Amino acid sequence: MRHLLLFCTLFIAIPALAAPAVPLPSTQQGAVLERVVLLARHGIRSPTKPPRTLLAQTGHAWAQWPVAPGELTEHGKQALAQMVELVRQHYTQAGLLQSGSCPTPASIAVWADAKDHRTRESGEIWADRLAPACGLRVSGLANGQEDPIFAGSPAPLSTQEQSAITQEFDQRARTLPTSMDASMAALQAALAPTACTTDTPHCLRASKTILVWKKGKPHLEGGIATGGTAAENLLLEYTQGMPAQAEPFDGHDPATLIGQVFPLHTEESWLIRRLPTLAIHKGTPMATAVQNALAGKPVNGVPAVTEQTKLFVLAGHDTNLDALATLYGLDWSFADQPDPTAPNTTLAFELWRTAHGPCIVIRLFHQGLEALRTLAPPVPALNIQVIAAGSSLQTLRPVQ
């Protein structure tokens, strides 16, 4: 993607190398940060399937975790607390939060996906660390209930939407990058090196990547789907702090191996989560919530958000990050983290008021692979970046 510098409503977009950068609203005299909506992925969790299921899928004996499948770990909670502290300090310096005092009632709202325990726990950490000792509480639907803001529209996909999703998938599947072969070979060698000659069911390249429909919903199956999930599980094992010499890292440098295989997970997201029609269906309720909260309007289903709310946190999933990235044409990567939607990654939608009108700035907070593993405190200069800006959410453009 060709990056352009966007200077909100008072400048025109020009090629990134044609002129020096013009300050964003945060450096313009008189600019005020009015509201922020944060979409945050939960912290480090265990794989969502037990080791015996992963063994059946991959032919590899996976590690035992200290928590049940899909749950936050204590290590993960500590890493998430560090992320929230980074965000709190940033928005205190930006003038949105007050240093040394509790926020006014209704000025901060934290809403977590009630469907999963890991998101509810993550929301609790956000509430506790954004306003320490202030009694801020996370809100959400009843435990276990599916929330349309995170799950998407409850209406079934129409015949037309299903057809469009299938066409979008077919087009992308025909143009898979050749680098997938190397990533798949590296993962195969780490998990089940003899599978393609002695154990065909666990040979990743022998299983063609296809789109299947189950109960009216699209699912990805095949080598890239299995490989993408396995690659993510390797990253989770490493960031959890499991021994580097443990299988499947034995004989491999963990960070190098994860970097080699993680493109499978990124491609898995591209083939299913970032299909435009599916992203619209799943992401529109959340996009509407973001837009209304930034405008100081009520958010349907979230009574905690009022016109007094200055900071609204959505504690969700990487799937939510993928959906909003697709809807708003956002794209990003990190030098120290192969997963663009890694645990704790937080997407910030900021509303600034300037002398020339409103400006929306999109900011990213993240933690590097090694930082997640070692619990090294985030560094603002390395772990905060602006990726897009515009006069509204509909006019966002990439920022160099």
Short mmCIF file of C-alpha atoms in Angstrom, two decimals:
data_model
loop_
_atom_site.label_atom_id
_atom_site.label_comp_id
_atom_site.label_asym_id
_atom_site.label_seq_id
_atom_site.Cartn_x
_atom_site.Cartn_y
_atom_site.Cartn_z
CA MET A 1 0.00 0.00 0.00
CA ARG A 2 1.36 3.41 -0.94
CA HIS A 3 1.52 5.54 2.18
CA LEU A 4 0.41 9.15 2.11
CA LEU A 5 0.71 11.87 4.65
CA LEU A 6 -2.68 13.21 5.63
CA PHE A 7 -2.90 16.54 7.32
CA CYS A 8 -6.56 16.38 8.37
CA THR A 9 -8.88 19.02 7.02
CA LEU A 10 -6.38 21.80 6.56
CA PHE A 11 -3.81 20.06 4.36
CA ILE A 12 -3.99 17.91 1.26
CA ALA A 13 -2.57 14.41 0.97
CA ILE A 14 0.75 14.32 -0.88
CA PRO A 15 3.24 11.52 -1.60
CA ALA A 16 5.18 10.58 1.51
CA LEU A 17 8.58 11.47 0.02
CA ALA A 18 7.50 14.71 -1.64
CA ALA A 19 7.65 16.94 1.42
CA PRO A 20 8.62 16.84 5.11
CA ALA A 21 5.99 15.68 7.58
CA VAL A 22 3.44 18.20 8.82
CA PRO A 23 2.52 18.00 12.53
CA LEU A 24 -0.52 15.99 13.58
CA PRO A 25 -3.13 17.64 15.84
CA SER A 26 -1.19 16.69 18.98
CA THR A 27 1.52 19.20 17.98
CA GLN A 28 -0.78 21.95 16.67
CA GLN A 29 -1.33 24.94 18.90
CA GLY A 30 -4.72 24.90 20.56
CA ALA A 31 -5.60 21.34 19.47
CA VAL A 32 -7.60 19.48 22.14
CA LEU A 33 -8.11 15.75 22.49
CA GLU A 34 -11.82 15.41 23.25
CA ARG A 35 -12.64 11.72 23.15
CA VAL A 36 -10.97 8.34 22.63
CA VAL A 37 -12.38 4.89 21.89
CA LEU A 38 -10.05 1.95 22.48
CA LEU A 39 -10.47 -1.52 21.00
CA ALA A 40 -8.17 -3.86 22.90
CA ARG A 41 -7.41 -7.51 22.38
CA HIS A 42 -7.37 -9.60 25.55
CA GLY A 43 -4.13 -10.72 27.18
CA ILE A 44 -2.05 -13.86 26.68
CA ARG A 45 -4.26 -16.94 26.79
CA SER A 46 -3.83 -20.67 26.44
CA PRO A 47 -4.82 -22.32 23.12
CA THR A 48 -8.58 -22.56 22.76
CA LYS A 49 -8.38 -26.34 22.26
CA PRO A 50 -6.84 -28.88 24.67
CA PRO A 51 -3.47 -30.52 23.85
CA ARG A 52 -5.08 -33.82 22.80
CA THR A 53 -7.15 -32.02 20.15
CA LEU A 54 -4.10 -30.10 18.91
CA LEU A 55 -2.18 -33.40 18.72
CA ALA A 56 -4.93 -34.91 16.58
CA GLN A 57 -4.87 -31.88 14.28
CA THR A 58 -1.11 -31.46 13.87
CA GLY A 59 0.60 -34.71 14.88
CA HIS A 60 2.57 -32.81 17.52
CA ALA A 61 2.38 -33.24 21.30
CA TRP A 62 1.69 -29.73 22.59
CA ALA A 63 2.57 -28.29 25.98
CA GLN A 64 0.29 -28.42 28.98
CA TRP A 65 -0.82 -25.00 30.17
CA PRO A 66 -1.44 -23.84 33.75
CA VAL A 67 -5.00 -22.77 32.86
CA ALA A 68 -7.95 -24.25 31.01
CA PRO A 69 -8.20 -23.78 27.21
CA GLY A 70 -8.82 -20.19 26.16
CA GLU A 71 -8.17 -18.64 29.58
CA LEU A 72 -5.88 -15.78 30.57
CA THR A 73 -2.73 -16.74 32.43
CA GLU A 74 -1.22 -14.92 35.39
CA HIS A 75 1.70 -13.98 33.15
CA GLY A 76 -0.77 -12.63 30.63
CA LYS A 77 -2.55 -10.55 33.25
CA GLN A 78 0.75 -8.93 34.25
CA ALA A 79 1.58 -8.11 30.62
CA LEU A 80 -1.87 -6.60 30.09
CA ALA A 81 -1.52 -4.47 33.22
CA GLN A 82 1.67 -3.05 31.69
CA MET A 83 -0.19 -2.22 28.51
CA VAL A 84 -2.96 -0.42 30.40
CA GLU A 85 -0.35 1.57 32.30
CA LEU A 86 1.23 2.63 29.00
CA VAL A 87 -2.16 3.79 27.73
CA ARG A 88 -3.02 5.55 30.99
CA GLN A 89 0.25 7.47 31.03
CA HIS A 90 -0.11 8.43 27.37
CA TYR A 91 -3.60 9.88 27.74
CA THR A 92 -2.71 11.58 31.01
CA GLN A 93 0.10 13.39 29.20
CA ALA A 94 -2.33 14.18 26.36
CA GLY A 95 -4.67 15.86 28.86
CA LEU A 96 -7.58 13.43 28.51
CA LEU A 97 -7.05 11.89 31.98
CA GLN A 98 -6.19 13.73 35.19
CA SER A 99 -3.02 12.85 37.04
CA GLY A 100 -3.37 12.05 40.73
CA SER A 101 -7.16 12.19 40.88
CA CYS A 102 -10.05 9.90 40.10
CA PRO A 103 -12.02 10.48 36.91
CA THR A 104 -15.37 12.18 37.07
CA PRO A 105 -18.38 9.84 37.02
CA ALA A 106 -19.23 8.53 33.54
CA SER A 107 -16.07 9.97 31.98
CA ILE A 108 -14.58 6.48 31.51
CA ALA A 109 -16.52 3.39 30.40
CA VAL A 110 -15.11 -0.13 29.98
CA TRP A 111 -17.26 -2.63 28.10
CA ALA A 112 -16.11 -6.25 27.74
CA ASP A 113 -17.32 -9.12 25.59
CA ALA A 114 -19.41 -11.22 27.96
CA LYS A 115 -19.11 -14.35 25.85
CA ASP A 116 -15.62 -15.28 27.07
CA HIS A 117 -14.08 -15.25 30.51
CA ARG A 118 -10.77 -13.96 29.10
CA THR A 119 -12.37 -10.78 27.77
CA ARG A 120 -14.28 -10.18 31.01
CA GLU A 121 -11.06 -10.57 32.98
CA SER A 122 -9.23 -8.29 30.55
CA GLY A 123 -11.94 -5.67 31.01
CA GLU A 124 -11.49 -5.88 34.77
CA ILE A 125 -7.76 -5.20 34.38
CA TRP A 126 -8.49 -2.21 32.14
CA ALA A 127 -10.93 -0.76 34.66
CA ASP A 128 -8.64 -1.35 37.61
CA ARG A 129 -5.48 0.05 36.01
CA LEU A 130 -6.93 2.99 34.10
CA ALA A 131 -8.14 4.54 37.34
CA PRO A 132 -6.26 2.85 40.20
CA ALA A 133 -8.11 2.72 43.53
CA CYS A 134 -11.05 4.66 42.06
CA GLY A 135 -13.60 1.86 41.99
CA LEU A 136 -14.07 1.90 38.21
CA ARG A 137 -15.94 -1.23 37.13
CA VAL A 138 -16.13 -3.07 33.85
CA SER A 139 -19.58 -3.52 32.30
CA GLY A 140 -21.02 -6.00 29.83
CA LEU A 141 -23.93 -8.27 29.11
CA ALA A 142 -24.73 -11.24 31.33
CA ASN A 143 -21.83 -13.71 31.53
CA GLY A 144 -21.74 -16.01 28.53
CA GLN A 145 -24.21 -13.97 26.49
CA GLU A 146 -23.28 -13.17 22.90
CA ASP A 147 -22.84 -9.44 22.39
CA PRO A 148 -23.54 -8.12 18.85
CA ILE A 149 -20.93 -5.38 19.32
CA PHE A 150 -18.24 -8.08 19.39
CA ALA A 151 -19.93 -10.98 17.58
CA GLY A 152 -21.51 -8.97 14.78
CA SER A 153 -25.04 -8.83 13.52
CA PRO A 154 -27.20 -11.71 14.81
CA ALA A 155 -29.02 -11.77 11.47
CA PRO A 156 -27.97 -14.69 9.26
CA LEU A 157 -25.89 -13.96 6.19
CA SER A 158 -28.15 -13.53 3.18
CA THR A 159 -27.77 -15.56 0.01
CA GLN A 160 -26.23 -12.52 -1.66
CA GLU A 161 -23.74 -12.05 1.18
CA GLN A 162 -22.75 -15.71 1.11
CA SER A 163 -22.18 -15.51 -2.64
CA ALA A 164 -20.05 -12.37 -2.26
CA ILE A 165 -17.98 -13.95 0.53
CA THR A 166 -17.35 -17.03 -1.60
CA GLN A 167 -16.27 -14.90 -4.57
CA GLU A 168 -13.96 -12.79 -2.41
CA PHE A 169 -12.37 -15.90 -0.93
CA ASP A 170 -11.91 -17.57 -4.31
CA GLN A 171 -10.18 -14.50 -5.66
CA ARG A 172 -7.75 -14.37 -2.75
CA ALA A 173 -7.15 -18.11 -2.72
CA ARG A 174 -6.02 -17.94 -6.35
CA THR A 175 -3.32 -15.42 -5.47
CA LEU A 176 -1.70 -16.90 -2.37
CA PRO A 177 1.85 -15.57 -1.91
CA THR A 178 4.59 -18.04 -2.77
CA SER A 179 6.14 -17.36 0.66
CA MET A 180 3.43 -19.55 2.17
CA ASP A 181 5.32 -22.62 0.95
CA ALA A 182 8.41 -21.72 2.98
CA SER A 183 6.36 -20.91 6.07
CA MET A 184 4.48 -24.18 5.81
CA ALA A 185 7.69 -26.16 5.34
CA ALA A 186 9.26 -24.53 8.41
CA LEU A 187 6.19 -25.29 10.51
CA GLN A 188 5.99 -28.84 9.24
CA ALA A 189 9.64 -29.45 10.17
CA ALA A 190 9.00 -28.15 13.69
CA LEU A 191 5.76 -30.00 14.39
CA ALA A 192 5.75 -33.28 12.47
CA PRO A 193 8.80 -33.47 10.18
CA THR A 194 8.02 -36.93 8.72
CA ALA A 195 4.28 -36.44 8.30
CA CYS A 196 4.37 -35.81 4.56
CA THR A 197 5.97 -39.22 3.97
CA THR A 198 4.61 -41.34 6.82
CA ASP A 199 1.55 -39.57 8.25
CA THR A 200 -0.33 -37.86 5.42
CA PRO A 201 -3.28 -36.62 7.54
CA HIS A 202 -0.80 -34.36 9.37
CA CYS A 203 0.92 -33.11 6.21
CA LEU A 204 -0.06 -29.45 5.98
CA ARG A 205 0.54 -29.08 2.25
CA ALA A 206 -1.57 -32.18 1.54
CA SER A 207 -4.70 -30.46 2.86
CA LYS A 208 -5.96 -27.83 0.43
CA THR A 209 -7.18 -24.59 1.95
CA ILE A 210 -10.91 -24.25 1.30
CA LEU A 211 -13.90 -22.25 2.47
CA VAL A 212 -16.70 -24.36 3.96
CA TRP A 213 -20.13 -23.31 5.15
CA LYS A 214 -21.50 -24.62 8.44
CA LYS A 215 -24.94 -23.50 9.64
CA GLY A 216 -24.79 -20.55 7.29
CA LYS A 217 -21.38 -19.33 8.51
CA PRO A 218 -18.06 -19.43 6.60
CA HIS A 219 -15.09 -21.35 8.00
CA LEU A 220 -11.56 -21.83 6.71
CA GLU A 221 -10.23 -25.37 6.54
CA GLY A 222 -7.03 -26.92 5.23
CA GLY A 223 -3.30 -26.44 5.55
CA ILE A 224 -3.23 -22.68 6.04
CA ALA A 225 -6.04 -22.81 8.61
CA THR A 226 -4.33 -25.56 10.63
CA GLY A 227 -0.93 -23.96 10.16
CA GLY A 228 -2.15 -20.49 11.08
CA THR A 229 -3.64 -21.71 14.35
CA ALA A 230 -0.50 -23.71 15.12
CA ALA A 231 1.69 -20.67 14.43
CA GLU A 232 -0.39 -18.60 16.84
CA ASN A 233 -0.12 -21.31 19.48
CA LEU A 234 3.67 -21.26 19.13
CA LEU A 235 3.63 -17.51 19.71
CA LEU A 236 1.39 -17.92 22.74
CA GLU A 237 3.68 -20.59 24.21
CA TYR A 238 6.69 -18.35 23.79
CA THR A 239 5.09 -15.18 25.13
CA GLN A 240 3.78 -17.16 28.10
CA GLY A 241 7.42 -17.78 29.00
CA MET A 242 7.56 -21.51 28.44
CA PRO A 243 11.11 -22.91 28.23
CA ALA A 244 12.76 -22.03 24.92
CA GLN A 245 14.25 -25.53 24.70
CA ALA A 246 10.85 -27.18 24.94
CA GLU A 247 9.30 -28.82 21.91
CA PRO A 248 8.75 -27.65 19.23
CA PHE A 249 11.46 -25.03 19.85
CA ASP A 250 14.15 -27.63 20.56
CA GLY A 251 16.87 -27.03 17.99
CA HIS A 252 15.30 -23.77 16.80
CA ASP A 253 15.67 -20.17 17.86
CA PRO A 254 12.09 -19.50 19.01
CA ALA A 255 11.80 -15.93 17.77
CA THR A 256 13.25 -16.88 14.38
CA LEU A 257 10.93 -19.86 14.03
CA ILE A 258 7.87 -17.84 14.99
CA GLY A 259 8.84 -15.17 12.47
CA GLN A 260 9.17 -17.82 9.76
CA VAL A 261 5.81 -19.50 10.36
CA PHE A 262 3.60 -16.62 11.45
CA PRO A 263 2.78 -15.48 7.90
CA LEU A 264 0.46 -18.52 7.86
CA HIS A 265 -1.66 -16.94 10.58
CA THR A 266 -1.62 -13.55 8.87
CA GLU A 267 -2.73 -15.18 5.62
CA GLU A 268 -5.41 -17.11 7.47
CA SER A 269 -6.84 -13.80 8.68
CA TRP A 270 -6.62 -12.34 5.16
CA LEU A 271 -8.50 -15.30 3.70
CA ILE A 272 -11.41 -15.21 6.12
CA ARG A 273 -11.50 -12.49 8.77
CA ARG A 274 -10.61 -9.67 6.38
CA LEU A 275 -13.01 -10.56 3.60
CA PRO A 276 -14.88 -7.28 3.00
CA THR A 277 -18.43 -8.64 3.01
CA LEU A 278 -17.85 -10.70 6.15
CA ALA A 279 -16.12 -7.78 7.88
CA ILE A 280 -19.11 -5.55 7.16
CA HIS A 281 -21.50 -8.13 8.60
CA LYS A 282 -19.40 -8.76 11.71
CA GLY A 283 -17.89 -5.32 12.24
CA THR A 284 -20.71 -2.86 11.58
CA PRO A 285 -22.17 -2.95 15.14
CA MET A 286 -18.77 -2.18 16.62
CA ALA A 287 -18.00 0.49 14.02
CA THR A 288 -21.33 2.13 14.86
CA ALA A 289 -20.46 2.01 18.56
CA VAL A 290 -17.08 3.64 17.89
CA GLN A 291 -18.61 6.37 15.74
CA ASN A 292 -21.40 7.19 18.20
CA ALA A 293 -19.06 7.25 21.20
CA LEU A 294 -16.69 9.63 19.42
CA ALA A 295 -19.64 11.87 18.57
CA GLY A 296 -20.85 11.94 22.18
CA LYS A 297 -24.00 10.01 21.27
CA PRO A 298 -25.54 7.02 23.08
CA VAL A 299 -24.18 3.62 22.11
CA ASN A 300 -26.89 1.05 21.55
CA GLY A 301 -26.60 -1.69 24.16
CA VAL A 302 -23.97 0.11 26.24
CA PRO A 303 -25.73 2.25 28.88
CA ALA A 304 -22.40 3.19 30.47
CA VAL A 305 -21.57 5.47 27.52
CA THR A 306 -23.05 8.96 27.72
CA GLU A 307 -22.18 12.36 26.32
CA GLN A 308 -19.86 12.79 29.32
CA THR A 309 -17.76 9.76 28.33
CA LYS A 310 -14.29 10.81 27.26
CA LEU A 311 -12.63 7.38 27.21
CA PHE A 312 -14.49 4.25 26.10
CA VAL A 313 -12.71 0.88 26.18
CA LEU A 314 -13.92 -2.18 24.28
CA ALA A 315 -12.26 -5.34 25.62
CA GLY A 316 -12.49 -7.76 22.72
CA HIS A 317 -10.60 -10.03 20.34
CA ASP A 318 -8.18 -10.07 17.44
CA THR A 319 -11.16 -10.83 15.20
CA ASN A 320 -12.58 -7.42 16.15
CA LEU A 321 -9.29 -5.73 15.27
CA ASP A 322 -9.34 -7.49 11.89
CA ALA A 323 -12.93 -6.44 11.20
CA LEU A 324 -12.40 -2.75 11.96
CA ALA A 325 -9.09 -2.72 10.08
CA THR A 326 -10.96 -4.01 7.03
CA LEU A 327 -13.85 -1.57 7.37
CA TYR A 328 -11.58 1.47 7.70
CA GLY A 329 -8.85 0.37 5.30
CA LEU A 330 -6.21 0.14 8.03
CA ASP A 331 -3.02 -1.88 7.75
CA TRP A 332 -0.03 -2.13 10.04
CA SER A 333 2.94 -4.23 11.09
CA PHE A 334 5.51 -4.16 13.88
CA ALA A 335 9.28 -4.51 13.75
CA ASP A 336 9.42 -6.38 17.08
CA GLN A 337 6.23 -8.44 16.83
CA PRO A 338 5.22 -10.78 13.95
CA ASP A 339 1.56 -10.76 14.96
CA PRO A 340 -0.21 -7.50 14.00
CA THR A 341 -3.07 -8.40 16.38
CA ALA A 342 -0.97 -9.93 19.17
CA PRO A 343 -2.25 -10.14 22.75
CA ASN A 344 -2.94 -6.69 24.26
CA THR A 345 -2.71 -4.88 20.90
CA THR A 346 -4.93 -1.81 21.25
CA LEU A 347 -6.41 0.30 18.47
CA ALA A 348 -7.22 3.87 19.48
CA PHE A 349 -9.72 6.14 17.71
CA GLU A 350 -9.06 9.72 18.80
CA LEU A 351 -11.23 12.80 18.21
CA TRP A 352 -9.23 16.03 18.17
CA ARG A 353 -10.64 19.54 17.90
CA THR A 354 -8.42 21.99 16.04
CA ALA A 355 -8.82 25.55 14.81
CA HIS A 356 -9.69 24.08 11.42
CA GLY A 357 -12.28 21.56 12.62
CA PRO A 358 -12.34 17.96 13.87
CA CYS A 359 -9.65 15.42 13.12
CA ILE A 360 -9.73 11.68 13.73
CA VAL A 361 -6.37 10.09 14.53
CA ILE A 362 -5.84 6.32 14.63
CA ARG A 363 -3.14 5.22 17.05
CA LEU A 364 -1.77 1.76 17.88
CA PHE A 365 -0.39 0.49 21.17
CA HIS A 366 1.45 -2.83 21.15
CA GLN A 367 4.07 -4.93 22.95
CA GLY A 368 6.95 -6.73 21.27
CA LEU A 369 7.42 -10.49 21.24
CA GLU A 370 10.30 -10.45 23.74
CA ALA A 371 8.62 -7.82 25.90
CA LEU A 372 5.53 -10.00 26.29
CA ARG A 373 7.72 -12.95 27.25
CA THR A 374 9.95 -11.13 29.72
CA LEU A 375 7.40 -8.59 30.98
CA ALA A 376 9.68 -5.74 29.99
CA PRO A 377 7.81 -2.44 30.42
CA PRO A 378 6.56 -0.94 27.12
CA VAL A 379 8.51 2.00 25.71
CA PRO A 380 6.31 4.80 24.30
CA ALA A 381 8.71 5.61 21.46
CA LEU A 382 8.67 1.96 20.33
CA ASN A 383 5.21 0.77 21.26
CA ILE A 384 2.96 3.67 20.21
CA GLN A 385 2.44 4.69 16.59
CA VAL A 386 -0.01 6.74 14.54
CA ILE A 387 -1.18 4.89 11.44
CA ALA A 388 -4.00 6.98 9.94
CA ALA A 389 -5.85 10.27 10.20
CA GLY A 390 -8.73 12.10 8.56
CA SER A 391 -11.46 14.63 9.07
CA SER A 392 -13.83 11.74 9.87
CA LEU A 393 -13.78 7.96 10.15
CA GLN A 394 -14.90 7.82 6.52
CA THR A 395 -11.94 9.88 5.25
CA LEU A 396 -9.07 8.09 6.96
CA ARG A 397 -5.78 7.95 5.08
CA PRO A 398 -2.48 6.27 6.00
CA VAL A 399 0.08 8.37 7.84
CA GLN A 400 3.79 7.75 7.28
#
